[in-house]
Amino acid sequence: ETGVTQTPRHLVMGMTNKKSLKCEQHLGHNAMYWYKQSAKKPLELMFVYNFKEQTENNSVPSRFSPECPNSSHLFLHLHTLQPEDSALYLCASSQDPAPQETQYFGPGTRLLVL
Amino acid sequence: DQQVKQNSPSLSVQEGRISILNCDYTNSMFDYFLWYKKYPAEGPTFLISISSIKDKNEDGRFTVFLNKSAKHLSLHIVPSQPGDSAVYFCAARGSLNTGNQFYFGTGTSLTVIP
């Protein structure tokens, strides 16, 4: 498989549930990102990892917990979410976090919190 | 406050004609700009970029123009094809003092009518 994959593609969860989103990139990149896209809002950067180390946390609530066990995999652990967290969650990767590096996006996980 | 704005949520163009998508930004420190294209149920894919040392970059049917004094960029697609129908996002980033992230617009949905 090539590119950036994300699972699951769709997720419905209650506010008391715990779930995880998974992202995998097969591009040999060193930087990985989580973005959130709410309806009618721009993509918002959540987290940046470079060589497995978190380099950016964009004031994200602690109910979102990222994990990057290696340069190819990125997880987003979810617990006690709120309905307003319902959104499209996109993972991306790039060779490194430099501005001129193109980010390659996965197809996203559509999350609905009830 | 949004630093990158796409004020037209949608645009319809006849096949063969020119499509012009616009994007405005507020942060004068931005020096690198990109356009992404997104089909339904897929992640955004990189289309074309421009750095602030240029005012035009061309790639086949796609040309991006940058007007730094007006803090405005535009994407021209000519001739437009039905396969160009997608949502187009512009994004901007600065090398210094703007954080390690791209700022995205809310997207413009382009429909090319056969």
Short mmCIF file of N, CA, C and O in Angstrom, two decimals, chain A residues 40, chain B residues 6-13 19-22 85-88 106-113:
data_model
loop_
_atom_site.label_atom_id
_atom_site.label_comp_id
_atom_site.label_asym_id
_atom_site.label_seq_id
_atom_site.Cartn_x
_atom_site.Cartn_y
_atom_site.Cartn_z
N LYS A 40 -17.45 23.99 7.73
CA LYS A 40 -17.33 25.40 7.34
C LYS A 40 -16.19 26.13 8.05
O LYS A 40 -16.20 27.35 8.17
N GLN B 6 -10.79 32.48 2.09
CA GLN B 6 -11.31 32.25 0.75
C GLN B 6 -12.77 32.67 0.81
O GLN B 6 -13.61 31.97 1.39
N ASN B 7 -13.06 33.81 0.27
CA ASN B 7 -14.37 34.43 0.47
C ASN B 7 -15.46 33.87 -0.43
O ASN B 7 -16.64 34.16 -0.21
N SER B 8 -15.07 33.10 -1.44
CA SER B 8 -16.09 32.49 -2.30
C SER B 8 -16.21 31.01 -1.96
O SER B 8 -15.32 30.24 -2.27
N PRO B 9 -17.30 30.59 -1.35
CA PRO B 9 -17.43 29.18 -1.00
C PRO B 9 -17.62 28.29 -2.21
O PRO B 9 -17.31 27.09 -2.15
N SER B 10 -18.12 28.86 -3.31
CA SER B 10 -18.35 28.02 -4.49
C SER B 10 -18.17 28.84 -5.76
O SER B 10 -18.28 30.06 -5.77
N LEU B 11 -17.91 28.10 -6.85
CA LEU B 11 -17.68 28.71 -8.16
C LEU B 11 -18.09 27.71 -9.23
O LEU B 11 -17.74 26.53 -9.14
N SER B 12 -18.84 28.16 -10.21
CA SER B 12 -19.21 27.30 -11.35
C SER B 12 -18.67 27.90 -12.63
O SER B 12 -18.80 29.11 -12.86
N VAL B 13 -18.07 27.04 -13.44
CA VAL B 13 -17.43 27.51 -14.67
C VAL B 13 -17.76 26.52 -15.79
O VAL B 13 -17.84 25.30 -15.56
N SER B 19 -11.01 29.15 -14.84
CA SER B 19 -11.47 29.19 -13.44
C SER B 19 -10.46 30.03 -12.67
O SER B 19 -9.25 29.83 -12.79
N ILE B 20 -10.97 30.96 -11.88
CA ILE B 20 -10.10 31.80 -11.06
C ILE B 20 -10.56 31.68 -9.61
O ILE B 20 -11.69 32.05 -9.28
N LEU B 21 -9.69 31.13 -8.78
CA LEU B 21 -9.99 30.97 -7.36
C LEU B 21 -9.11 31.94 -6.58
O LEU B 21 -7.92 32.04 -6.84
N ASN B 22 -9.71 32.62 -5.63
CA ASN B 22 -9.02 33.68 -4.92
C ASN B 22 -8.78 33.35 -3.45
O ASN B 22 -9.55 32.60 -2.84
N SER B 85 -13.43 19.56 -11.02
CA SER B 85 -14.47 19.80 -10.02
C SER B 85 -14.04 19.20 -8.69
O SER B 85 -13.85 17.99 -8.58
N ALA B 86 -13.85 20.04 -7.70
CA ALA B 86 -13.31 19.64 -6.39
C ALA B 86 -13.36 20.85 -5.48
O ALA B 86 -13.74 21.95 -5.90
N VAL B 87 -12.96 20.65 -4.23
CA VAL B 87 -12.79 21.78 -3.31
C VAL B 87 -11.31 22.16 -3.32
O VAL B 87 -10.44 21.30 -3.22
N TYR B 88 -11.03 23.44 -3.45
CA TYR B 88 -9.66 23.95 -3.51
C TYR B 88 -9.36 24.76 -2.25
O TYR B 88 -10.11 25.68 -1.91
N THR B 106 -10.92 28.20 4.09
CA THR B 106 -12.08 27.31 4.26
C THR B 106 -12.44 26.56 2.98
O THR B 106 -13.28 25.69 3.01
N GLY B 107 -11.79 26.91 1.89
CA GLY B 107 -12.01 26.17 0.65
C GLY B 107 -13.04 26.82 -0.26
O GLY B 107 -13.94 27.53 0.18
N THR B 108 -12.84 26.59 -1.55
CA THR B 108 -13.80 27.00 -2.59
C THR B 108 -14.16 25.76 -3.39
O THR B 108 -13.27 25.06 -3.89
N SER B 109 -15.45 25.48 -3.49
CA SER B 109 -15.91 24.33 -4.24
C SER B 109 -16.09 24.72 -5.70
O SER B 109 -16.95 25.55 -6.02
N LEU B 110 -15.29 24.15 -6.57
CA LEU B 110 -15.35 24.44 -8.00
C LEU B 110 -16.16 23.37 -8.72
O LEU B 110 -15.91 22.17 -8.54
N THR B 111 -17.11 23.80 -9.52
CA THR B 111 -17.87 22.89 -10.38
C THR B 111 -17.62 23.30 -11.82
O THR B 111 -17.89 24.45 -12.20
N VAL B 112 -17.10 22.38 -12.62
CA VAL B 112 -16.88 22.64 -14.04
C VAL B 112 -17.99 21.93 -14.80
O VAL B 112 -18.11 20.70 -14.75
N ILE B 113 -18.78 22.71 -15.49
CA ILE B 113 -19.97 22.21 -16.17
C ILE B 113 -19.61 21.76 -17.58
O ILE B 113 -19.07 22.55 -18.35
#
